[in-house]
Each structure stands twice: as C-alpha cells, then as structure tokens.
PDB file of C-alpha atoms in Angstrom:
ATOM      1  CA  UNK A   1     -10.199 -26.437   5.583  1.00 76.00           C
ATOM      2  CA  UNK A   2      -9.745 -24.724   8.938  1.00 90.00           C
ATOM      3  CA  UNK A   3      -8.361 -21.198   8.818  1.00 96.00           C
ATOM      4  CA  UNK A   4      -4.697 -20.563   9.695  1.00 97.00           C
ATOM      5  CA  UNK A   5      -4.540 -19.135  13.260  1.00 98.00           C
ATOM      6  CA  UNK A   6      -2.149 -16.110  13.104  1.00 98.00           C
ATOM      7  CA  UNK A   7      -0.913 -13.756  15.692  1.00 98.00           C
ATOM      8  CA  UNK A   8      -0.089 -10.196  14.913  1.00 97.00           C
ATOM      9  CA  UNK A   9       3.215  -9.075  16.585  1.00 97.00           C
ATOM     10  CA  UNK A  10       3.789  -5.429  16.746  1.00 95.00           C
ATOM     11  CA  UNK A  11       0.775  -3.226  17.005  1.00 93.00           C
ATOM     12  CA  UNK A  12       1.861   0.117  15.354  1.00 89.00           C
ATOM     13  CA  UNK A  13       0.110   2.221  12.738  1.00 89.00           C
ATOM     14  CA  UNK A  14       0.800  -0.329   9.824  1.00 92.00           C
ATOM     15  CA  UNK A  15      -0.479  -3.288  11.833  1.00 94.00           C
ATOM     16  CA  UNK A  16      -3.734  -1.426  12.801  1.00 94.00           C
ATOM     17  CA  UNK A  17      -4.367   0.354   9.367  1.00 93.00           C
ATOM     18  CA  UNK A  18      -3.446  -2.520   7.149  1.00 95.00           C
ATOM     19  CA  UNK A  19      -2.892  -5.923   8.691  1.00 96.00           C
ATOM     20  CA  UNK A  20      -5.891  -6.103  10.944  1.00 97.00           C
ATOM     21  CA  UNK A  21      -8.442  -5.329   8.171  1.00 96.00           C
ATOM     22  CA  UNK A  22      -6.642  -7.712   5.698  1.00 96.00           C
ATOM     23  CA  UNK A  23      -6.791 -10.586   8.177  1.00 97.00           C
ATOM     24  CA  UNK A  24     -10.585  -9.933   9.119  1.00 96.00           C
ATOM     25  CA  UNK A  25     -11.240  -9.962   5.226  1.00 95.00           C
ATOM     26  CA  UNK A  26      -9.412 -13.115   4.557  1.00 95.00           C
ATOM     27  CA  UNK A  27     -11.452 -16.431   5.371  1.00 95.00           C
ATOM     28  CA  UNK A  28      -8.044 -18.343   5.157  1.00 96.00           C
ATOM     29  CA  UNK A  29      -7.021 -16.655   8.552  1.00 98.00           C
ATOM     30  CA  UNK A  30      -8.348 -16.167  12.026  1.00 97.00           C
ATOM     31  CA  UNK A  31      -6.697 -13.598  14.218  1.00 97.00           C
ATOM     32  CA  UNK A  32      -5.733 -15.789  17.293  1.00 97.00           C
ATOM     33  CA  UNK A  33      -3.792 -13.198  19.330  1.00 97.00           C
ATOM     34  CA  UNK A  34      -1.984  -9.880  19.385  1.00 97.00           C
ATOM     35  CA  UNK A  35       1.373  -9.222  20.841  1.00 96.00           C
ATOM     36  CA  UNK A  36       3.054  -5.910  21.947  1.00 94.00           C
ATOM     37  CA  UNK A  37       4.447  -4.490  25.226  1.00 92.00           C
ATOM     38  CA  UNK A  38       3.312  -1.025  24.195  1.00 87.00           C
ATOM     39  CA  UNK A  39      -0.388  -1.591  23.156  1.00 87.00           C
ATOM     40  CA  UNK A  40      -3.490  -3.096  24.864  1.00 86.00           C
ATOM     41  CA  UNK A  41      -4.488  -4.866  21.730  1.00 89.00           C
ATOM     42  CA  UNK A  42      -8.162  -5.084  20.590  1.00 93.00           C
ATOM     43  CA  UNK A  43     -11.309  -6.248  22.329  1.00 93.00           C
ATOM     44  CA  UNK A  44     -12.083  -9.819  22.165  1.00 94.00           C
ATOM     45  CA  UNK A  45      -8.803 -11.035  20.994  1.00 96.00           C
ATOM     46  CA  UNK A  46      -6.083 -12.395  23.579  1.00 96.00           C
ATOM     47  CA  UNK A  47      -3.241 -10.110  23.996  1.00 96.00           C
ATOM     48  CA  UNK A  48       0.277 -10.869  25.294  1.00 95.00           C
ATOM     49  CA  UNK A  49       3.325  -8.602  25.945  1.00 94.00           C
ATOM     50  CA  UNK A  50       5.933 -10.769  24.123  1.00 95.00           C
ATOM     51  CA  UNK A  51       6.200 -13.779  21.659  1.00 96.00           C
ATOM     52  CA  UNK A  52       7.834 -15.775  24.338  1.00 96.00           C
ATOM     53  CA  UNK A  53       4.888 -15.272  26.479  1.00 95.00           C
ATOM     54  CA  UNK A  54       2.400 -16.121  23.556  1.00 96.00           C
ATOM     55  CA  UNK A  55       4.319 -19.281  22.792  1.00 95.00           C
ATOM     56  CA  UNK A  56       4.466 -20.363  26.550  1.00 94.00           C
ATOM     57  CA  UNK A  57       1.085 -19.416  27.649  1.00 92.00           C
ATOM     58  CA  UNK A  58      -1.055 -17.913  24.988  1.00 87.00           C
ATOM     59  CA  UNK A  59      -3.468 -19.603  22.510  1.00 95.00           C
ATOM     60  CA  UNK A  60      -2.113 -22.048  19.742  1.00 95.00           C
ATOM     61  CA  UNK A  61      -1.067 -20.245  16.546  1.00 97.00           C
ATOM     62  CA  UNK A  62       0.075 -21.618  13.072  1.00 98.00           C
ATOM     63  CA  UNK A  63       1.574 -18.360  11.913  1.00 98.00           C
ATOM     64  CA  UNK A  64       2.960 -14.995  12.938  1.00 98.00           C
ATOM     65  CA  UNK A  65       2.928 -11.603  11.128  1.00 98.00           C
ATOM     66  CA  UNK A  66       5.983  -9.640  12.299  1.00 98.00           C
ATOM     67  CA  UNK A  67       5.116  -5.784  12.195  1.00 96.00           C
ATOM     68  CA  UNK A  68       7.903  -4.844  14.701  1.00 95.00           C
ATOM     69  CA  UNK A  69      10.891  -2.524  13.722  1.00 93.00           C
ATOM     70  CA  UNK A  70      13.312  -4.723  11.541  1.00 94.00           C
ATOM     71  CA  UNK A  71      16.130  -4.521  14.055  1.00 94.00           C
ATOM     72  CA  UNK A  72      14.232  -7.045  16.270  1.00 94.00           C
ATOM     73  CA  UNK A  73      12.668  -9.193  13.703  1.00 95.00           C
ATOM     74  CA  UNK A  74      15.484 -11.883  13.486  1.00 97.00           C
ATOM     75  CA  UNK A  75      15.120 -12.994  16.949  1.00 97.00           C
ATOM     76  CA  UNK A  76      11.364 -13.079  16.801  1.00 98.00           C
ATOM     77  CA  UNK A  77      11.292 -14.983  13.491  1.00 98.00           C
ATOM     78  CA  UNK A  78      13.805 -17.601  14.837  1.00 98.00           C
ATOM     79  CA  UNK A  79      11.638 -18.221  17.933  1.00 97.00           C
ATOM     80  CA  UNK A  80       8.609 -18.901  15.692  1.00 97.00           C
ATOM     81  CA  UNK A  81      10.509 -20.917  13.045  1.00 98.00           C
ATOM     82  CA  UNK A  82      11.833 -23.211  15.775  1.00 96.00           C
ATOM     83  CA  UNK A  83       8.438 -24.134  16.558  1.00 96.00           C
ATOM     84  CA  UNK A  84       7.403 -24.808  13.124  1.00 96.00           C
ATOM     85  CA  UNK A  85       5.365 -21.638  12.921  1.00 98.00           C
ATOM     86  CA  UNK A  86       4.899 -19.859   9.428  1.00 98.00           C
ATOM     87  CA  UNK A  87       6.339 -16.375   9.419  1.00 98.00           C
ATOM     88  CA  UNK A  88       5.179 -13.211   7.565  1.00 98.00           C
ATOM     89  CA  UNK A  89       7.848 -10.496   7.532  1.00 98.00           C
ATOM     90  CA  UNK A  90       6.859  -6.929   7.090  1.00 97.00           C
ATOM     91  CA  UNK A  91       9.076  -5.035   4.697  1.00 96.00           C
ATOM     92  CA  UNK A  92      12.112  -4.688   4.911  1.00 95.00           C
ATOM     93  CA  UNK A  93      12.533  -8.411   5.779  1.00 96.00           C
ATOM     94  CA  UNK A  94      15.384  -7.764   8.158  1.00 96.00           C
ATOM     95  CA  UNK A  95      17.914  -5.323   9.333  1.00 94.00           C
ATOM     96  CA  UNK A  96      20.613  -7.223   7.364  1.00 96.00           C
ATOM     97  CA  UNK A  97      20.765  -9.360   4.440  1.00 97.00           C
ATOM     98  CA  UNK A  98      22.866 -12.012   6.125  1.00 97.00           C
ATOM     99  CA  UNK A  99      20.100 -12.575   8.822  1.00 97.00           C
ATOM    100  CA  UNK A 100      17.419 -13.133   6.235  1.00 98.00           C
ATOM    101  CA  UNK A 101      19.671 -15.764   4.549  1.00 97.00           C
ATOM    102  CA  UNK A 102      19.803 -17.538   7.932  1.00 98.00           C
ATOM    103  CA  UNK A 103      16.006 -17.337   8.419  1.00 98.00           C
ATOM    104  CA  UNK A 104      15.466 -18.919   4.972  1.00 97.00           C
ATOM    105  CA  UNK A 105      17.750 -21.771   5.947  1.00 97.00           C
ATOM    106  CA  UNK A 106      15.866 -22.151   9.269  1.00 97.00           C
ATOM    107  CA  UNK A 107      12.421 -22.163   7.359  1.00 97.00           C
ATOM    108  CA  UNK A 108      13.817 -24.781   4.834  1.00 96.00           C
ATOM    109  CA  UNK A 109      14.907 -27.043   7.723  1.00 96.00           C
ATOM    110  CA  UNK A 110      11.644 -26.770   9.728  1.00 95.00           C
ATOM    111  CA  UNK A 111       9.331 -26.933   6.728  1.00 96.00           C
ATOM    112  CA  UNK A 112       7.783 -23.729   7.655  1.00 98.00           C
ATOM    113  CA  UNK A 113       6.840 -20.806   5.219  1.00 98.00           C
ATOM    114  CA  UNK A 114       8.849 -17.678   5.300  1.00 98.00           C
ATOM    115  CA  UNK A 115       7.294 -14.902   3.352  1.00 98.00           C
ATOM    116  CA  UNK A 116       9.102 -11.448   2.744  1.00 98.00           C
ATOM    117  CA  UNK A 117       6.212  -9.253   2.060  1.00 97.00           C
ATOM    118  CA  UNK A 118       6.687  -6.394  -0.330  1.00 98.00           C
ATOM    119  CA  UNK A 119       3.243  -4.694  -0.159  1.00 96.00           C
ATOM    120  CA  UNK A 120       3.885  -2.217  -3.015  1.00 97.00           C
ATOM    121  CA  UNK A 121       4.175  -5.227  -5.535  1.00 97.00           C
ATOM    122  CA  UNK A 122       0.406  -5.881  -4.928  1.00 96.00           C
ATOM    123  CA  UNK A 123      -0.608  -2.279  -5.696  1.00 96.00           C
ATOM    124  CA  UNK A 124      -3.257  -2.120  -8.612  1.00 94.00           C
ATOM    125  CA  UNK A 125      -1.061  -0.889 -11.327  1.00 95.00           C
ATOM    126  CA  UNK A 126       2.012  -3.088 -10.766  1.00 96.00           C
ATOM    127  CA  UNK A 127       0.925  -6.383 -12.342  1.00 95.00           C
ATOM    128  CA  UNK A 128      -0.240  -4.707 -15.507  1.00 95.00           C
ATOM    129  CA  UNK A 129       2.740  -2.537 -15.763  1.00 97.00           C
ATOM    130  CA  UNK A 130       4.979  -5.589 -15.467  1.00 97.00           C
ATOM    131  CA  UNK A 131       3.151  -7.298 -18.335  1.00 96.00           C
ATOM    132  CA  UNK A 132       3.192  -4.352 -20.518  1.00 97.00           C
ATOM    133  CA  UNK A 133       6.986  -3.870 -20.030  1.00 97.00           C
ATOM    134  CA  UNK A 134       7.914  -7.407 -20.488  1.00 96.00           C
ATOM    135  CA  UNK A 135       8.675  -7.149 -24.177  1.00 92.00           C
ATOM    136  CA  UNK A 136       9.624  -3.373 -24.343  1.00 95.00           C
ATOM    137  CA  UNK A 137      13.019  -1.842 -24.556  1.00 96.00           C
ATOM    138  CA  UNK A 138      13.603   0.465 -21.734  1.00 97.00           C
ATOM    139  CA  UNK A 139      15.630   3.599 -22.281  1.00 98.00           C
ATOM    140  CA  UNK A 140      15.229   5.622 -19.104  1.00 98.00           C
ATOM    141  CA  UNK A 141      13.504   5.473 -15.617  1.00 98.00           C
ATOM    142  CA  UNK A 142      12.811   8.055 -13.136  1.00 98.00           C
ATOM    143  CA  UNK A 143      11.712   7.423  -9.649  1.00 98.00           C
ATOM    144  CA  UNK A 144      10.436  10.202  -7.339  1.00 98.00           C
ATOM    145  CA  UNK A 145       9.478   9.208  -3.862  1.00 98.00           C
ATOM    146  CA  UNK A 146       8.947  12.229  -1.593  1.00 98.00           C
ATOM    147  CA  UNK A 147       6.743  12.395   1.459  1.00 97.00           C
ATOM    148  CA  UNK A 148       6.459  14.114   4.823  1.00 97.00           C
ATOM    149  CA  UNK A 149       8.103  11.995   7.635  1.00 96.00           C
ATOM    150  CA  UNK A 150       6.092  13.927  10.319  1.00 95.00           C
ATOM    151  CA  UNK A 151       2.883  12.618   8.703  1.00 93.00           C
ATOM    152  CA  UNK A 152       3.909   9.042   7.939  1.00 93.00           C
ATOM    153  CA  UNK A 153       6.264   8.165  10.955  1.00 91.00           C
ATOM    154  CA  UNK A 154       5.582  10.292  13.825  1.00 90.00           C
ATOM    155  CA  UNK A 155       7.433   9.517  17.010  1.00 88.00           C
ATOM    156  CA  UNK A 156       9.072   6.511  15.459  1.00 91.00           C
ATOM    157  CA  UNK A 157      12.617   6.992  16.768  1.00 92.00           C
ATOM    158  CA  UNK A 158      13.699   3.345  15.576  1.00 92.00           C
ATOM    159  CA  UNK A 159      13.491   4.516  11.969  1.00 94.00           C
ATOM    160  CA  UNK A 160      16.364   6.891  12.431  1.00 97.00           C
ATOM    161  CA  UNK A 161      18.640   4.278  13.982  1.00 95.00           C
ATOM    162  CA  UNK A 162      21.024   1.929  12.181  1.00 93.00           C
ATOM    163  CA  UNK A 163      18.948  -0.891  10.536  1.00 91.00           C
ATOM    164  CA  UNK A 164      15.913   1.506  10.432  1.00 93.00           C
ATOM    165  CA  UNK A 165      16.735   2.793   6.863  1.00 96.00           C
ATOM    166  CA  UNK A 166      15.641   6.240   7.204  1.00 97.00           C
ATOM    167  CA  UNK A 167      14.088   7.622   3.902  1.00 98.00           C
ATOM    168  CA  UNK A 168      14.790   4.102   2.488  1.00 98.00           C
ATOM    169  CA  UNK A 169      11.838   2.753   4.453  1.00 96.00           C
ATOM    170  CA  UNK A 170       9.448   4.208   2.114  1.00 97.00           C
ATOM    171  CA  UNK A 171      12.118   4.180  -0.653  1.00 98.00           C
ATOM    172  CA  UNK A 172      12.351   0.497  -0.569  1.00 98.00           C
ATOM    173  CA  UNK A 173       8.728   0.367  -1.737  1.00 98.00           C
ATOM    174  CA  UNK A 174       9.696   2.041  -4.861  1.00 98.00           C
ATOM    175  CA  UNK A 175      12.650  -0.517  -5.434  1.00 98.00           C
ATOM    176  CA  UNK A 176      10.474  -3.386  -4.639  1.00 98.00           C
ATOM    177  CA  UNK A 177       8.163  -2.247  -7.553  1.00 98.00           C
ATOM    178  CA  UNK A 178      10.997  -1.322  -9.897  1.00 98.00           C
ATOM    179  CA  UNK A 179      12.846  -4.750  -9.304  1.00 98.00           C
ATOM    180  CA  UNK A 180       9.534  -6.594 -10.055  1.00 98.00           C
ATOM    181  CA  UNK A 181       8.489  -4.703 -13.258  1.00 98.00           C
ATOM    182  CA  UNK A 182      11.709  -3.722 -15.110  1.00 98.00           C
ATOM    183  CA  UNK A 183      12.562  -6.437 -17.593  1.00 96.00           C
ATOM    184  CA  UNK A 184      16.373  -6.207 -16.839  1.00 96.00           C
ATOM    185  CA  UNK A 185      18.256  -6.279 -13.544  1.00 97.00           C
ATOM    186  CA  UNK A 186      19.866  -3.022 -12.353  1.00 98.00           C
ATOM    187  CA  UNK A 187      22.442  -1.828  -9.951  1.00 98.00           C
ATOM    188  CA  UNK A 188      23.939   1.340  -8.428  1.00 98.00           C
ATOM    189  CA  UNK A 189      26.461   3.586 -10.102  1.00 98.00           C
ATOM    190  CA  UNK A 190      26.699   6.458  -7.623  1.00 98.00           C
ATOM    191  CA  UNK A 191      24.622   8.378  -5.106  1.00 98.00           C
ATOM    192  CA  UNK A 192      24.555  10.828  -2.231  1.00 98.00           C
ATOM    193  CA  UNK A 193      22.823  10.283   1.157  1.00 98.00           C
ATOM    194  CA  UNK A 194      21.817  13.154   3.328  1.00 98.00           C
ATOM    195  CA  UNK A 195      21.927  12.410   7.120  1.00 98.00           C
ATOM    196  CA  UNK A 196      20.672  15.020   9.466  1.00 97.00           C
ATOM    197  CA  UNK A 197      23.320  16.207  11.896  1.00 97.00           C
ATOM    198  CA  UNK A 198      21.504  14.503  14.789  1.00 96.00           C
ATOM    199  CA  UNK A 199      20.316  11.264  13.165  1.00 96.00           C
ATOM    200  CA  UNK A 200      22.023   7.905  12.134  1.00 96.00           C
ATOM    201  CA  UNK A 201      19.984   7.450   8.960  1.00 97.00           C
ATOM    202  CA  UNK A 202      19.298   9.475   5.867  1.00 98.00           C
ATOM    203  CA  UNK A 203      16.542  11.994   5.468  1.00 98.00           C
ATOM    204  CA  UNK A 204      17.001  12.137   1.588  1.00 98.00           C
ATOM    205  CA  UNK A 205      18.995  10.318  -1.173  1.00 98.00           C
ATOM    206  CA  UNK A 206      19.789  10.904  -4.831  1.00 98.00           C
ATOM    207  CA  UNK A 207      20.886   7.714  -6.541  1.00 98.00           C
ATOM    208  CA  UNK A 208      21.897   6.701 -10.062  1.00 98.00           C
ATOM    209  CA  UNK A 209      21.465   3.024 -11.081  1.00 98.00           C
ATOM    210  CA  UNK A 210      21.767   1.545 -14.409  1.00 97.00           C
ATOM    211  CA  UNK A 211      20.300  -1.689 -15.913  1.00 97.00           C
ATOM    212  CA  UNK A 212      22.098  -4.439 -17.515  1.00 94.00           C
ATOM    213  CA  UNK A 213      21.925  -2.798 -20.944  1.00 94.00           C
ATOM    214  CA  UNK A 214      23.052   0.683 -19.640  1.00 96.00           C
ATOM    215  CA  UNK A 215      19.778   2.543 -19.435  1.00 97.00           C
ATOM    216  CA  UNK A 216      19.901   5.132 -16.639  1.00 98.00           C
ATOM    217  CA  UNK A 217      17.545   4.852 -13.626  1.00 98.00           C
ATOM    218  CA  UNK A 218      17.444   7.974 -11.311  1.00 98.00           C
ATOM    219  CA  UNK A 219      15.979   7.988  -7.699  1.00 98.00           C
ATOM    220  CA  UNK A 220      15.104  10.987  -5.719  1.00 98.00           C
ATOM    221  CA  UNK A 221      14.076  10.259  -2.212  1.00 98.00           C
ATOM    222  CA  UNK A 222      13.099  12.830   0.326  1.00 98.00           C
ATOM    223  CA  UNK A 223      11.295  13.000   3.676  1.00 97.00           C
ATOM    224  CA  UNK A 224      10.837  16.576   3.721  1.00 97.00           C
ATOM    225  CA  UNK A 225       8.161  17.167   1.347  1.00 96.00           C
ATOM    226  CA  UNK A 226       5.001  19.036   2.549  1.00 94.00           C
ATOM    227  CA  UNK A 227       1.889  19.438   0.795  1.00 93.00           C
ATOM    228  CA  UNK A 228       1.089  16.813  -1.978  1.00 94.00           C
ATOM    229  CA  UNK A 229       3.156  13.704  -1.660  1.00 96.00           C
ATOM    230  CA  UNK A 230       5.155  12.015  -4.728  1.00 96.00           C
ATOM    231  CA  UNK A 231       5.256   8.304  -5.231  1.00 97.00           C
ATOM    232  CA  UNK A 232       5.886   8.076  -9.053  1.00 98.00           C
ATOM    233  CA  UNK A 233       7.810   5.822 -11.303  1.00 98.00           C
ATOM    234  CA  UNK A 234       8.153   6.977 -14.958  1.00 98.00           C
ATOM    235  CA  UNK A 235       9.653   4.624 -17.533  1.00 98.00           C
ATOM    236  CA  UNK A 236      10.443   5.551 -21.082  1.00 98.00           C
ATOM    237  CA  UNK A 237      10.362   2.826 -23.708  1.00 97.00           C
ATOM    238  CA  UNK A 238      10.385   2.212 -27.347  1.00 96.00           C
ATOM    239  CA  UNK A 239       6.615   2.074 -27.367  1.00 96.00           C
ATOM    240  CA  UNK A 240       5.974   5.126 -25.331  1.00 96.00           C
ATOM    241  CA  UNK A 241       5.722   6.115 -21.523  1.00 97.00           C
ATOM    242  CA  UNK A 242       4.737   3.934 -18.597  1.00 97.00           C
ATOM    243  CA  UNK A 243       3.995   5.813 -15.432  1.00 97.00           C
ATOM    244  CA  UNK A 244       2.940   4.481 -12.067  1.00 97.00           C
ATOM    245  CA  UNK A 245       1.704   7.211  -9.549  1.00 96.00           C
ATOM    246  CA  UNK A 246       0.289   6.960  -6.083  1.00 94.00           C
ATOM    247  CA  UNK A 247       2.635   4.371  -4.899  1.00 95.00           C
ATOM    248  CA  UNK A 248       1.653   2.088  -7.916  1.00 95.00           C
ATOM    249  CA  UNK A 249      -2.157   2.279  -7.602  1.00 94.00           C
ATOM    250  CA  UNK A 250      -2.569   4.299 -10.915  1.00 95.00           C
ATOM    251  CA  UNK A 251      -1.005   3.268 -14.119  1.00 96.00           C
ATOM    252  CA  UNK A 252      -0.821   5.359 -17.101  1.00 96.00           C
ATOM    253  CA  UNK A 253       0.110   3.802 -20.592  1.00 96.00           C
ATOM    254  CA  UNK A 254       0.104   5.281 -23.893  1.00 94.00           C
ATOM    255  CA  UNK A 255      -3.461   3.738 -24.329  1.00 90.00           C
ATOM    256  CA  UNK A 256      -4.796   5.589 -21.210  1.00 87.00           C
ATOM    257  CA  UNK A 257      -5.009   5.635 -17.354  1.00 78.00           C
ATOM    258  CA  UNK A 258      -6.246   2.795 -15.146  1.00 76.00           C
ATOM    259  CA  UNK A 259      -7.416   3.406 -11.580  1.00 71.00           C
ATOM    260  CA  UNK A 260      -8.328   0.366  -9.282  1.00 71.00           C
ATOM    261  CA  UNK A 261      -9.122  -0.323  -5.702  1.00 71.00           C
ATOM    262  CA  UNK A 262      -6.282  -0.369  -3.225  1.00 76.00           C
ATOM    263  CA  UNK A 263      -5.919  -4.099  -2.198  1.00 87.00           C
ATOM    264  CA  UNK A 264      -2.186  -4.493  -1.282  1.00 94.00           C
ATOM    265  CA  UNK A 265      -2.611  -6.060   1.964  1.00 96.00           C
ATOM    266  CA  UNK A 266      -5.393  -8.269   0.826  1.00 96.00           C
ATOM    267  CA  UNK A 267      -3.151  -9.471  -1.876  1.00 96.00           C
ATOM    268  CA  UNK A 268      -0.271 -10.034   0.443  1.00 97.00           C
ATOM    269  CA  UNK A 269      -2.394 -12.290   2.756  1.00 98.00           C
ATOM    270  CA  UNK A 270      -3.711 -14.223  -0.175  1.00 97.00           C
ATOM    271  CA  UNK A 271      -0.231 -14.787  -1.217  1.00 98.00           C
ATOM    272  CA  UNK A 272       0.716 -15.896   2.348  1.00 98.00           C
ATOM    273  CA  UNK A 273      -2.096 -18.361   2.319  1.00 97.00           C
ATOM    274  CA  UNK A 274      -1.215 -19.934  -0.928  1.00 97.00           C
ATOM    275  CA  UNK A 275       2.475 -20.308   0.336  1.00 98.00           C
ATOM    276  CA  UNK A 276       1.352 -21.945   3.441  1.00 97.00           C
ATOM    277  CA  UNK A 277      -0.909 -24.232   1.561  1.00 96.00           C
ATOM    278  CA  UNK A 278       1.620 -25.403  -0.931  1.00 97.00           C
ATOM    279  CA  UNK A 279       4.581 -25.670   1.713  1.00 97.00           C
ATOM    280  CA  UNK A 280       6.693 -22.899   0.055  1.00 97.00           C
ATOM    281  CA  UNK A 281       8.569 -19.854   0.950  1.00 98.00           C
ATOM    282  CA  UNK A 282       8.927 -16.603  -0.959  1.00 98.00           C
ATOM    283  CA  UNK A 283      11.813 -14.262   0.168  1.00 98.00           C
ATOM    284  CA  UNK A 284      13.175 -11.874  -2.478  1.00 97.00           C
ATOM    285  CA  UNK A 285      16.012  -9.885  -0.969  1.00 97.00           C
ATOM    286  CA  UNK A 286      16.510  -7.854  -4.180  1.00 98.00           C
ATOM    287  CA  UNK A 287      15.177  -4.542  -3.014  1.00 98.00           C
ATOM    288  CA  UNK A 288      17.216  -4.838   0.242  1.00 98.00           C
ATOM    289  CA  UNK A 289      20.371  -5.487  -1.700  1.00 98.00           C
ATOM    290  CA  UNK A 290      19.886  -2.226  -3.534  1.00 98.00           C
ATOM    291  CA  UNK A 291      19.518  -0.255  -0.267  1.00 98.00           C
ATOM    292  CA  UNK A 292      22.427  -2.023   1.341  1.00 97.00           C
ATOM    293  CA  UNK A 293      24.657  -0.963  -1.899  1.00 98.00           C
ATOM    294  CA  UNK A 294      23.510   2.505  -1.439  1.00 98.00           C
ATOM    295  CA  UNK A 295      24.814   2.646   2.124  1.00 97.00           C
ATOM    296  CA  UNK A 296      27.946   0.781   0.801  1.00 97.00           C
ATOM    297  CA  UNK A 297      28.727   3.112  -2.171  1.00 97.00           C
ATOM    298  CA  UNK A 298      26.926   6.509  -2.000  1.00 98.00           C
ATOM    299  CA  UNK A 299      28.545   9.476  -0.575  1.00 98.00           C
ATOM    300  CA  UNK A 300      27.302  11.042   2.617  1.00 97.00           C
ATOM    301  CA  UNK A 301      26.494  14.548   3.241  1.00 97.00           C
ATOM    302  CA  UNK A 302      25.301  16.223   6.507  1.00 97.00           C
ATOM    303  CA  UNK A 303      21.944  17.961   6.508  1.00 97.00           C
ATOM    304  CA  UNK A 304      20.287  20.265   8.936  1.00 97.00           C
ATOM    305  CA  UNK A 305      19.384  18.477  12.301  1.00 97.00           C
ATOM    306  CA  UNK A 306      15.845  16.985  12.189  1.00 95.00           C
ATOM    307  CA  UNK A 307      13.631  17.864  15.110  1.00 93.00           C
ATOM    308  CA  UNK A 308      10.138  16.319  15.089  1.00 86.00           C
TER     309      UNK A 308
END
C-alpha cells in the first residue's frame, strides 16, 4: 500500500519538534509539502505560502496536518474537506465547539477522515492508568499543571487572543488525560480565571470540578512557574493512589513506578493512519467543552500585566 501523502500546514515549534519527526518515522505517511507564509520550510520538500496555493499549484496530497493557531483552523479544514482530503487537527480542534461540529458533518458528507488529536492521551502512562482505574472508586483528584509561558510559548501573541485559550492551551492537555482515564464523567462547579491587565486570555486558573458521583476534582493552572515545571495528576482511590507526572509519561501506582519512552506523536500518527485506512473519524470535544465551561462559569480577576 502506498503511503498517505501529507502536507504539514503551519511550521511553528510543535510542527518542527514533533510532527516532522513523527511523519518521518511512520512508513504510512510521506511528507509531500509544507505550508506557511512565515517559514521557508525544509530542504528537499516543496513549500508553499498558503493552503489555497498548495491545492491549486502544489503537489497532490491525501491529508493535511493543521498546526496553525486554532482561530484559523476552521477555514483551512473546510478547504481540505471540500477536496476529500483527510484532516488532522492539532489540539484544540478549533476555536469554538460549534465550528468543530460543522467540520464533523462536512467530513461525514465527503467521506474524509477528521481526527482531533489529543497528544497527551498517547503519553506512556495514560493507557495503563486508564486500565487500572477502570474498576476503582475514585474519591479525589488533584491536577497541577504549572509551567513558564516564556519558555514554552515565546513570541506567540495569538495564544493571548480570544480563541487562543491562554493557560488552557497547556491545561487542556491535562483535561484530555482526565476525561480519558477517569471512570466517571465530570463537570465544573466553580472557578477563578486570572487575566493579565493587558491580555484577553487567562494566565492562571483555579477550578473545582466534580464527577458524576460527587468526587471533587481540583485543577491548578499557572503560566508563571519558573524552575521545575509541574504536569501532575493525582487520583485517590479505594485501592490507593494513582499518579501521573511529567505530562503523563511517568505512572506511579501502589505497586511501583513505570517510566517509558515518549512516543506521543508517533502514537497520534499511527492512530491517524488507522482511521484513514478504515474510513473513520475521531473527534472528541470533551476537553474543549470543559474549557468552554470554565470561560462560561468561572469568575474573572485582573492580574498584573504580562510583558514578555
């Protein structure tokens, strides 16, 4: 079977650090082109300034991976789906829930695959954590996701704009794990969002969720952490404590700690290949719903202006 010809649209840090190596390491895909008005691409691969230009004049492609800011993904995905091209959506899958619903319907009508890619679900500790928790009674969950925005998002003005999510850009990774591994659904009870005086998106958030049985789930997000970074989920159960650290790559159970190689994006592309081969889509908007609920229900406080 011939590999799927894929174009990488958007050539920022995540595309170069994660997507390019994952595509190169997957025999099911061949990189046909890159697209960005702000980047020169990579040696030996056709590069175009826009998706319109690629579809009109570039090499033929079977799929696109959209690594652009979420605010512009809907139009790009629509262009591709109209041509029957399969679409990989970086997280979050869109700037709004309603536009993702429209994309799902477009994909259904064209028969194209639409994949909302939650990369943290493919961290090494997530699948075994999900299996261990499946028949446990959860009594309490604590999520602490604190990092330095200057390290992870330097110069990315779009992330502070409406639709860019602010601190929920990393925080949604934690929610993508929690919604995947916890045995019961959960929802927001209350929260506080801290917005810098000069920005439109939060730099920190403190949220209280509860699951369908009433177990409390607290979430502490902050983009002002310096030194060691924190990406931890601690789950108290009737059989002891389950803890995921380092963004899900390290799992600690009562029986011990497991460390495994980081293969998040390799797992994403393997999943995308399977979906294309079987003619299916995978679009879970659960994590984005929880973020939308935070913007809907949480209190807002003004924080010190953020200057990069």
